[in-house]
Coordinates of C-alpha atoms and ligand atoms in Angstrom, one line a residue:
X47 CA 0.3 -39.7 18.9
X48 CA -3.2 -39.0 17.0
X49 CA -3.6 -38.5 14.0
X50 CA -3.9 -34.4 14.1
X51 CA -0.8 -33.9 16.1
X52 CA 0.5 -37.0 13.4
X53 CA -0.5 -34.3 11.1
X54 CA 1.2 -31.5 12.2
X55 CA 4.7 -33.0 12.9
X56 CA 4.1 -34.1 9.5
X57 CA 4.1 -30.9 7.3
X58 CA 6.6 -29.5 10.9
X59 CA 9.0 -32.2 9.2
X60 CA 7.8 -31.3 6.0
X61 CA 9.3 -27.4 6.2
X62 CA 13.0 -25.6 5.1
X63 CA 11.2 -22.9 7.4
X64 CA 8.9 -23.1 11.4
X65 CA 5.6 -24.2 12.2
X66 CA 4.6 -21.5 15.6
X67 CA 1.9 -22.7 17.1
X68 CA 0.4 -20.4 20.4
X69 CA 2.3 -22.4 23.1
X70 CA 6.1 -21.4 21.2
X71 CA 7.5 -18.2 22.6
X72 CA 8.1 -16.7 19.5
X73 CA 4.4 -16.7 18.6
X74 CA 3.1 -13.1 20.0
X75 CA 5.5 -11.5 18.4
X76 CA 5.9 -13.1 14.4
X77 CA 1.4 -12.4 15.1
X78 CA 1.8 -8.9 15.8
X79 CA 1.4 -7.0 12.3
X80 CA 1.7 -3.3 11.6
X81 CA -2.1 -1.7 12.8
X82 CA -1.9 -1.8 17.0
X83 CA -6.0 -2.8 16.2
X84 CA -5.6 -6.4 15.0
X85 CA -4.8 -8.8 18.0
X86 CA -6.0 -11.7 16.4
X87 CA -5.2 -15.3 17.0
X88 CA -3.7 -18.2 14.0
X89 CA -4.0 -21.8 15.3
X90 CA -0.5 -22.2 13.2
X91 CA 1.9 -19.6 11.1
X92 CA 3.7 -21.2 8.8
X93 CA 7.1 -19.4 8.8
X94 CA 7.7 -20.1 4.9
X95 CA 11.1 -20.2 4.0
X96 CA 10.4 -20.8 -0.2
X97 CA 8.1 -22.0 -2.5
X98 CA 8.1 -25.3 -1.0
X99 CA 7.2 -24.4 2.1
X100 CA 3.9 -22.6 1.0
X101 CA 3.1 -25.9 -0.7
X102 CA 3.2 -27.4 2.2
X103 CA 0.9 -25.2 4.3
X104 CA -1.6 -24.7 1.7
X105 CA -1.7 -28.4 1.4
X106 CA -2.2 -28.5 5.3
X107 CA -5.1 -26.1 5.3
X108 CA -7.1 -27.7 2.8
X109 CA -6.6 -31.0 4.2
X110 CA -7.7 -29.3 7.8
X111 CA -10.6 -26.7 5.9
X112 CA -8.2 -24.4 8.0
X113 CA -9.2 -20.3 7.4
X114 CA -5.8 -19.0 5.1
X115 CA -4.2 -15.5 5.9
X116 CA -1.2 -14.8 3.9
X117 CA 1.4 -12.1 5.3
X118 CA 3.9 -9.2 2.8
X119 CA 4.8 -7.1 5.0
X120 CA 1.9 -6.9 7.3
X121 CA 0.9 -3.4 7.2
X122 CA -2.7 -3.6 4.9
X123 CA -4.9 -1.9 7.5
X124 CA -7.6 -3.9 7.6
X125 CA -5.8 -6.7 9.2
X126 CA -5.9 -9.2 5.9
X127 CA -2.6 -10.7 6.9
X128 CA -3.8 -12.4 9.9
X129 CA -6.2 -14.3 11.3
X130 CA -8.3 -16.0 14.1
X131 CA -8.4 -19.4 14.6
X132 CA -6.7 -20.3 11.0
X133 CA -3.3 -20.4 9.5
X134 CA -1.4 -17.5 8.8
X135 CA 1.5 -18.5 5.6
X136 CA 4.0 -16.3 6.9
X137 CA 6.2 -15.1 3.5
X138 CA 8.2 -12.3 5.8
X139 CA 11.8 -14.6 6.2
X140 CA 11.1 -14.7 2.4
X141 CA 13.1 -10.7 1.4
X142 CA 15.8 -12.0 -1.3
X143 CA 15.8 -9.8 -4.1
X144 CA 18.2 -10.3 -7.0
X145 CA 18.6 -7.6 -10.1
X146 CA 19.1 -8.1 -12.8
X147 CA 21.5 -5.2 -14.6
X148 CA 21.5 -6.3 -17.8
X149 CA 17.5 -7.1 -17.9
X150 CA 16.9 -4.1 -15.8
X151 CA 14.5 -6.9 -14.1
X152 CA 14.6 -7.7 -10.0
X153 CA 13.8 -11.4 -9.3
X154 CA 11.7 -10.3 -5.4
X155 CA 10.3 -13.0 -2.6
X156 CA 6.7 -12.5 -2.0
X157 CA 7.6 -11.4 1.4
X158 CA 10.2 -8.2 0.6
X159 CA 9.9 -5.2 1.3
X160 CA 9.5 -2.1 -0.7
X161 CA 12.8 -1.2 1.3
X162 CA 14.6 -5.1 0.3
X163 CA 13.8 -3.9 -3.3
X164 CA 15.1 -0.2 -3.6
X165 CA 18.1 -1.2 -1.7
X166 CA 19.7 -3.3 -4.5
X167 CA 18.0 -1.9 -7.3
X168 CA 19.8 1.5 -6.6
X169 CA 23.0 -0.6 -6.8
X170 CA 22.5 -0.7 -10.5
X171 CA 21.2 2.4 -10.2
X172 CA 17.7 1.1 -10.8
X173 CA 14.2 1.7 -10.2
X174 CA 11.0 0.0 -9.8
X175 CA 8.0 2.4 -9.2
X176 CA 6.8 1.0 -4.9
X177 CA 4.5 3.2 -2.5
X178 CA 5.8 6.0 -0.4
X179 CA 6.8 4.5 2.9
X180 CA 9.8 1.8 2.4
X181 CA 8.5 -0.8 5.3
X182 CA 5.0 -2.0 3.6
X183 CA 6.1 -5.1 2.3
X184 CA 5.8 -5.9 -1.8
X185 CA 3.0 -8.2 -2.0
X186 CA 0.2 -7.1 -0.9
X187 CA 1.1 -2.7 -1.9
X188 CA 1.6 -4.3 -5.7
X189 CA -1.1 -6.8 -5.8
X190 CA -3.7 -4.1 -5.9
X191 CA -2.1 -1.3 -7.5
X192 CA 0.3 -0.1 -5.9
X193 CA 0.8 4.4 -5.8
X194 CA 4.2 6.4 -5.3
X195 CA 6.4 8.2 -6.4
X196 CA 7.3 7.1 -9.5
X197 CA 3.8 6.3 -11.5
X198 CA 3.7 9.5 -13.1
X199 CA 6.8 8.7 -15.3
X200 CA 6.6 4.7 -14.5
X201 CA 3.1 4.0 -13.7
X202 CA 1.9 1.6 -10.6
X203 CA 3.5 -1.2 -8.9
X204 CA 1.3 -3.6 -11.7
X205 CA 2.1 -1.5 -14.7
X206 CA 6.6 -3.0 -14.1
X207 CA 5.1 -6.3 -12.9
X208 CA 6.6 -9.2 -15.7
X209 CA 4.7 -12.7 -13.8
X210 CA 4.7 -13.9 -10.6
X211 CA 5.1 -17.1 -8.9
X212 CA 2.3 -18.3 -7.5
X213 CA 1.3 -21.0 -5.4
X214 CA -3.0 -21.6 -6.3
X215 CA -5.5 -23.2 -4.0
X216 CA -4.5 -26.8 -5.6
X217 CA -1.1 -26.5 -4.3
X218 CA -0.5 -25.8 -7.5
X219 CA 3.1 -23.3 -8.4
X220 CA 2.3 -21.9 -11.5
X221 CA 3.7 -19.2 -13.6
X222 CA 2.0 -16.3 -14.6
X223 CA 2.5 -13.5 -17.2
X224 CA 1.5 -12.2 -20.2
X225 CA 1.3 -15.3 -22.2
X226 CA 1.6 -17.9 -19.5
X227 CA -1.9 -17.7 -17.6
X228 CA -2.4 -14.3 -18.6
X229 CA -5.7 -14.4 -17.4
X230 CA -4.1 -15.1 -13.7
X231 CA -2.1 -12.7 -15.0
X232 CA -4.3 -9.8 -15.1
X233 CA -6.2 -10.4 -12.2
X234 CA -3.9 -10.4 -9.6
X235 CA -2.7 -7.0 -11.6
X236 CA -5.1 -5.1 -9.2
X237 CA -8.1 -8.5 -7.1
X238 CA -5.0 -8.2 -4.8
X239 CA -4.4 -11.7 -2.6
X240 CA -7.7 -13.9 -3.7
X241 CA -5.8 -15.8 -6.9
X242 CA -3.0 -17.5 -4.4
X243 CA 0.4 -16.9 -3.0
X244 CA 3.4 -15.2 -5.0
X245 CA 7.2 -16.6 -4.2
X246 CA 8.1 -14.3 -6.4
X247 CA 7.2 -11.5 -8.2
X248 CA 8.8 -10.4 -11.0
X249 CA 9.4 -6.2 -11.8
X250 CA 11.1 -3.8 -14.8
X251 CA 13.3 -1.7 -13.1
X252 CA 14.1 2.2 -14.7
X253 CA 17.6 3.8 -14.6
X254 CA 17.5 6.4 -11.6
X255 CA 19.6 9.3 -11.2
X256 CA 21.5 9.1 -8.3
X257 CA 19.6 12.1 -6.5
X258 CA 16.4 13.3 -7.3
X259 CA 14.8 16.8 -6.7
X260 CA 12.4 16.0 -3.2
X261 CA 10.1 19.3 -2.3
X262 CA 8.3 19.1 1.0
X263 CA 7.4 22.7 1.8
X264 CA 4.7 23.2 4.7
X265 CA 2.1 25.5 5.0
X266 CA 0.6 26.0 7.8
X267 CA -2.9 24.7 7.4
X268 CA -4.9 28.3 8.1
X269 CA -3.6 28.6 5.0
X270 CA -4.5 25.5 3.1
X271 CA -7.4 26.4 0.4
X272 CA -4.8 28.7 -1.3
X273 CA -2.2 26.0 -0.8
X274 CA -4.0 23.0 -2.3
X275 CA -5.2 25.8 -5.0
X276 CA -1.8 26.6 -6.6
X277 CA -1.0 22.9 -6.1
X278 CA -4.0 21.9 -8.3
X279 CA -2.6 24.6 -10.6
X280 CA 0.5 24.4 -10.7
X281 CA 0.4 19.8 -11.1
X282 CA -2.2 19.9 -14.0
X283 CA 0.7 21.3 -16.7
X284 CA 3.6 20.2 -15.2
X285 CA 5.8 17.8 -16.7
X286 CA 4.6 14.2 -16.0
X287 CA 8.3 13.2 -13.8
X288 CA 6.1 15.3 -11.7
X289 CA 4.7 13.4 -8.9
X290 CA 2.6 15.2 -5.7
X291 CA 0.8 14.8 -3.6
X292 CA -0.5 17.9 -0.4
X293 CA -0.3 15.6 2.8
X294 CA -2.1 17.3 6.2
X295 CA -0.5 16.5 9.6
X296 CA 0.7 17.7 12.7
X297 CA 4.3 18.8 13.1
X298 CA 6.2 17.7 16.2
X299 CA 7.4 18.7 19.4
X300 CA 10.9 18.4 17.8
X301 CA 13.0 20.8 20.0
X302 CA 15.5 20.6 16.2
X303 CA 12.2 22.7 15.2
X304 CA 11.5 26.5 15.3
X305 CA 9.1 26.8 19.2
X306 CA 6.0 29.0 16.6
X307 CA 6.5 25.8 14.7
X308 CA 5.6 22.8 17.2
X309 CA 2.4 21.2 17.0
X310 CA 1.4 23.1 14.5
X311 CA -1.5 22.0 12.1
X312 CA 0.9 22.2 8.6
X313 CA -0.3 21.1 4.4
X314 CA 3.0 19.8 2.7
X315 CA 3.3 20.6 -0.9
X316 CA 4.9 16.5 -1.6
X317 CA 7.0 16.1 -4.5
X318 CA 9.7 14.0 -6.6
X319 CA 10.7 14.8 -9.8
X320 CA 12.2 11.8 -11.9
X321 CA 14.9 13.4 -13.9
X322 CA 17.7 15.7 -13.4
X323 CA 18.2 17.0 -9.9
X324 CA 19.0 20.6 -10.7
X325 CA 16.1 20.1 -13.4
X326 CA 13.8 19.8 -10.2
X327 CA 14.9 21.9 -8.1
X328 CA 14.2 24.4 -10.5
X329 CA 10.6 23.2 -11.9
X330 CA 9.2 23.1 -8.1
X331 CA 11.0 26.0 -7.4
X332 CA 6.8 27.9 -7.5
X333 CA 5.8 25.0 -5.0
X334 CA 8.0 26.5 -2.6
X335 CA 7.3 29.8 -2.5
X336 CA 3.3 30.2 -2.0
X337 CA 3.8 32.6 0.9
X338 CA 6.5 32.0 3.4
X339 CA 6.7 27.9 3.8
X340 CA 7.2 27.1 8.3
X341 CA 9.6 25.2 6.9
X342 CA 11.0 23.8 4.0
X343 CA 12.3 19.6 4.3
X344 CA 13.5 20.0 0.3
X345 CA 16.5 18.5 -1.1
X346 CA 18.2 17.0 -3.5
X347 CA 18.4 13.3 -2.4
X348 CA 18.6 9.7 -3.2
X349 CA 15.9 8.2 -4.1
X350 CA 16.3 5.9 -1.7
X351 CA 16.1 8.4 0.7
X352 CA 13.1 9.6 -0.1
X353 CA 11.7 6.6 0.4
X354 CA 12.8 6.1 4.2
X355 CA 11.2 10.4 4.6
X356 CA 8.1 8.5 6.0
X357 CA 9.6 5.7 8.1
X358 CA 9.4 6.7 11.5
X359 CA 5.7 8.1 10.9
X360 CA 4.5 4.2 10.8
X361 CA 5.8 2.3 13.2
X362 CA 4.8 -1.3 13.6
X363 CA 2.3 -2.3 16.2
X364 CA 2.6 0.8 17.8
X365 CA -0.6 3.2 16.4
X366 CA -4.7 2.6 16.0
X367 CA -4.4 2.9 12.8
X368 CA -7.6 3.5 9.9
X369 CA -6.5 4.4 6.2
X370 CA -10.3 5.4 4.3
X371 CA -9.8 6.0 -0.4
X372 CA -12.1 7.5 -2.7
X373 CA -11.0 9.1 -6.5
X374 CA -11.8 12.5 -6.6
X375 CA -13.3 13.5 -10.0
X376 CA -12.2 17.2 -9.3
X377 CA -10.7 19.4 -7.1
X378 CA -13.1 22.7 -7.5
X379 CA -13.0 25.0 -5.0
X380 CA -16.0 23.5 -3.2
X381 CA -14.2 19.9 -3.2
X382 CA -11.4 21.8 -1.9
X383 CA -13.7 23.6 0.5
X384 CA -15.0 20.2 1.9
X385 CA -11.5 18.4 2.0
X386 CA -9.9 21.2 4.4
X387 CA -13.2 21.4 7.0
X388 CA -12.7 17.7 7.5
X389 CA -9.2 17.4 8.2
X390 CA -9.8 20.8 10.7
X391 CA -12.0 18.4 12.7
X392 CA -9.8 15.6 12.9
X393 CA -9.3 13.8 16.2
X394 CA -5.6 13.2 16.7
X395 CA -3.1 15.0 15.4
X396 CA -1.3 12.4 14.6
X397 CA -3.9 12.0 11.6
X398 CA -2.9 12.5 8.2
X399 CA -4.7 13.0 5.1
X400 CA -3.6 13.6 1.6
X401 CA -4.6 14.5 -1.9
X402 CA -2.9 12.5 -4.6
X403 CA -2.6 13.7 -8.0
X404 CA -2.7 10.8 -10.5
X405 CA -1.0 11.9 -14.2
X406 CA 1.4 10.5 -17.2
X407 CA 2.1 6.8 -17.6
X408 CA -0.4 5.1 -14.7
X409 CA -3.3 7.2 -16.6
X410 CA -1.9 5.1 -20.1
X411 CA -2.8 2.3 -19.4
X412 CA -5.9 1.0 -20.3
X413 CA -8.8 -0.2 -18.2
X414 CA -9.4 -3.8 -18.9
X415 CA -5.2 -4.0 -19.4
X416 CA -5.1 -4.2 -15.7
X417 CA -8.5 -5.9 -12.7
X418 CA -7.0 -2.0 -11.5
X419 CA -9.8 -0.8 -13.8
X420 CA -10.3 2.6 -15.5
X421 CA -7.2 5.1 -14.1
X422 CA -8.9 8.7 -15.5
X423 CA -9.6 9.5 -12.4
X424 CA -7.3 12.7 -11.6
X425 CA -7.2 12.9 -7.5
X426 CA -7.0 10.5 -4.8
X427 CA -7.9 11.9 -1.3
X428 CA -6.9 9.8 1.4
X429 CA -7.9 9.2 4.8
X430 CA -5.7 8.1 7.5
X431 CA -6.4 8.3 10.6
X432 CA -4.5 7.6 13.5
X433 CA -3.9 7.8 17.1
X434 CA -3.2 5.9 20.4
X435 CA -6.1 5.1 22.9
X436 CA -8.9 2.2 22.0
X437 CA -11.2 4.9 24.4
X438 CA -10.4 7.4 20.8
X439 CA -11.9 4.9 18.5
X440 CA -14.7 5.7 18.3
X441 CA -14.1 9.3 18.1
X442 CA -11.7 8.3 15.0
X443 CA -13.2 6.0 13.0
X444 CA -16.7 8.1 13.4
X445 CA -14.3 11.9 11.8
X446 CA -13.5 9.4 8.8
X447 CA -16.4 7.8 7.7
X448 CA -18.2 10.9 7.5
X449 CA -15.5 12.9 6.5
X450 CA -15.5 9.6 3.3
X451 CA -19.1 9.8 3.3
X452 CA -19.1 13.8 3.3
X453 CA -16.8 13.3 0.0
X454 CA -18.9 10.4 -2.7
X455 CA -20.4 13.4 -3.2
X456 CA -16.8 14.8 -5.0
X457 CA -15.6 10.7 -6.5
X458 CA -16.1 8.6 -8.9
X459 CA -17.9 6.4 -6.9
X460 CA -14.4 4.3 -6.5
X461 CA -11.9 3.5 -4.3
X462 CA -8.5 2.4 -3.8
X463 CA -8.2 -1.6 -2.1
X464 CA -4.7 -0.8 -0.6
X465 CA -6.6 2.1 2.4
X466 CA -10.2 -0.5 2.4
X467 CA -11.1 1.1 5.2
X468 CA -11.0 -1.8 8.2
X469 CA -13.4 -3.9 5.0
X470 CA -16.5 -2.9 7.0
X471 CA -18.1 -2.5 3.3
X472 CA -19.4 -5.4 2.0
X473 CA -19.2 -4.6 -2.1
X474 CA -15.8 -3.4 -1.8
X475 CA -14.0 -4.6 -4.5
X476 CA -17.0 -4.6 -6.8
X477 CA -16.8 -0.3 -5.2
X478 CA -12.8 -0.2 -6.4
X479 CA -12.6 -1.5 -9.8
X480 CA -16.0 -1.1 -11.2
X481 CA -18.7 -3.6 -12.1
X482 CA -17.1 -4.5 -16.0
X483 CA -13.2 -5.1 -14.4
X484 CA -15.6 -6.9 -11.7
X485 CA -17.3 -9.0 -13.1
X486 CA -14.1 -10.0 -14.6
X487 CA -12.5 -11.3 -12.0
X488 CA -14.7 -13.2 -10.9
X489 CA -14.9 -15.6 -13.2
X490 CA -11.0 -15.7 -12.8
X491 CA -11.5 -16.2 -9.4
X492 CA -14.2 -19.3 -10.1
X493 CA -11.4 -20.7 -12.2
X494 CA -8.5 -20.3 -9.5
X495 CA -10.4 -20.5 -6.5
X496 CA -13.6 -22.2 -6.5
X497 CA -13.7 -22.4 -2.7
X498 CA -12.2 -19.3 -1.8
X499 CA -9.8 -21.3 -0.1
X500 CA -8.2 -17.5 0.6
X501 CA -11.0 -15.5 1.3
X502 CA -9.2 -13.3 4.0
X503 CA -8.2 -10.5 1.6
X504 CA -10.1 -7.7 -0.7
X505 CA -12.3 -10.6 -1.1
X506 CA -13.7 -11.6 -4.9
X507 CA -16.4 -14.0 -3.9
X508 CA -16.7 -16.5 -6.3
X509 CA -20.6 -16.8 -6.2
Ligands
FAD933 P1 0.1 -7.8 4.3 O1 -1.0 -6.6 5.6 O2 1.2 -8.5 4.5 O3 -0.4 -8.2 3.4 C1 -2.3 -7.2 3.3 C2 -2.6 -8.7 1.9 O4 -1.9 -8.6 0.9 C3 -2.7 -9.7 2.6 O5 -4.1 -10.5 3.6 C4 -2.5 -10.5 1.1 O6 -4.5 -10.1 1.0 C5 -2.3 -10.5 -0.1 N1 0.1 -10.7 -0.2 C6 0.2 -10.0 1.0 N2 2.1 -10.2 0.4 C7 1.4 -11.3 -0.8 C8 1.6 -13.1 -1.3 N3 3.0 -12.7 -1.8 N4 1.0 -13.4 -1.9 C9 -0.3 -13.4 -2.5 N5 -1.3 -12.4 -1.6 C10 -0.3 -11.7 -0.7 N6 0.1 2.0 -0.4 C11 0.3 2.4 -1.9 O7 0.3 1.9 -2.6 N7 1.6 3.3 -1.9 C12 1.1 3.7 -0.6 O8 2.1 4.9 -0.9 C13 1.9 3.3 0.7 N8 2.3 3.4 2.3 C14 1.8 2.5 3.0 C15 1.9 3.5 4.0 C16 1.9 2.9 5.5 C17 2.5 3.5 6.5 C18 0.5 1.8 5.0 C19 0.6 1.4 6.3 C20 0.4 1.3 3.9 C21 0.4 2.0 3.0 N9 -0.8 1.7 1.8 C22 0.3 1.9 0.5 C23 -0.5 0.3 1.9 C24 -0.4 -0.5 1.4 O9 -0.4 -0.4 0.2 C25 -0.9 -2.1 2.0 O10 -1.3 -1.8 3.2 C26 -0.8 -3.2 1.9 O11 -2.1 -4.2 1.6 C27 0.6 -3.1 2.5 O12 1.0 -4.4 2.2 P2 2.2 -6.0 2.6 O13 2.2 -7.0 2.0 O14 2.3 -4.9 4.0 O15 0.8 -6.7 4.1

């Protein structure tokens, strides 16, 4: 046996999980990530069962000079979970969640999804901010910020992070929290997967009512300008427990819908009130009466159900995707007009575009408190291009990039790292977090990963 195959055999014997290589039967199924545009073939996939496996994988990759990607929920649109020719450190079997209701904290393994967390926390009447889809990974979503329905009252995911266990490039397992390795703890709250493999997260939990008011009236896209302006004015004075967005989409050809609504282009006013459901119902009444909705999907439902409401729109590995964002400095009629004009020209009926309002707890966190940077921007525009055929790639990418470029004049120049396009922007992180935060992130990267071992990500080069 060659020394290389000896080393592979030793790694296999060391692991509690499994090592997959291209000729293994499960290889093709496991290498697939969420975005169907991403088709990469790692030489090794380590299906980790715990921190020991992660340490072994990192040690092997270091010894053999392998490119390393970290896979949490596999939902990163740029495909950072996988790589060609290197090693995928696959955490997708590490989905354990333990809730301590007395401490109001959840211990969450690095490959869990938000659905895992929501399920375990709901059993105790608790929740922590996640995203707005249950199948996305806790790992990637949290490490670059984490924006969801509870942001108004409880902030971003990172604002609820208490501690992480993280395997760094030198193979050590470190605890990082406010007092231990606090520079690293600052950096993982916004700096993505640059600093190591997080094997577990600890989140603060909050009491949540058994049902919440979920507001979702759907209006024709032809009325988008007035609907968005009315939502903007309403949201400006709404209590911070209400988090809201407006979203462009196309209604499906669903026999359950009225005939005239099927296939209609629409704009939905989505809002969740994190408080008593009856109070929320009364509060959002004006949003449901901005003219006559095509349909109104509003309901009083458990938070966990709200989190799964959009799951069916985003099946794994089916569609081709390009999601890109920017932060808007305002939403006057000129901005609204630019958004609507571009949204109307989308080449794919599957494509979404949304404006997220930022307010409340998520904005009160100081710019230097986390690596997310300044929070003062009032809105985020997210352009979520979705289509099915490779021959339509060029048209959809061109439309998305054209829309994004046209909107830059209305933005503060920054963007959200979890909607990074395909990562083609060479100055992605600098542009996302701003100059001061970026400089500090480079310092932490230099300390914990001086060789840029973890570089398949929204990368922060150490030099
Ligand atoms: P993966 O592709 O598994 O990982 C992406 C990268 O994150 C990895 O390459 C690695 O660098 C890092 N990473 C992941 N896990 C770890 C870990 N344990 N340790 C170290 N590094 C790790 N974002 C929001 O904020 N709010 C939303 O509501 C939201 N909704 C979305 C809905 C859909 C359908 C999709 C596709 C994306 C959505 N996003 C949202 C964006 C989402 O946050 C990113 O796609 C994120 O990267 C997904 O995390 P993941 O763990 O699934 O990703």
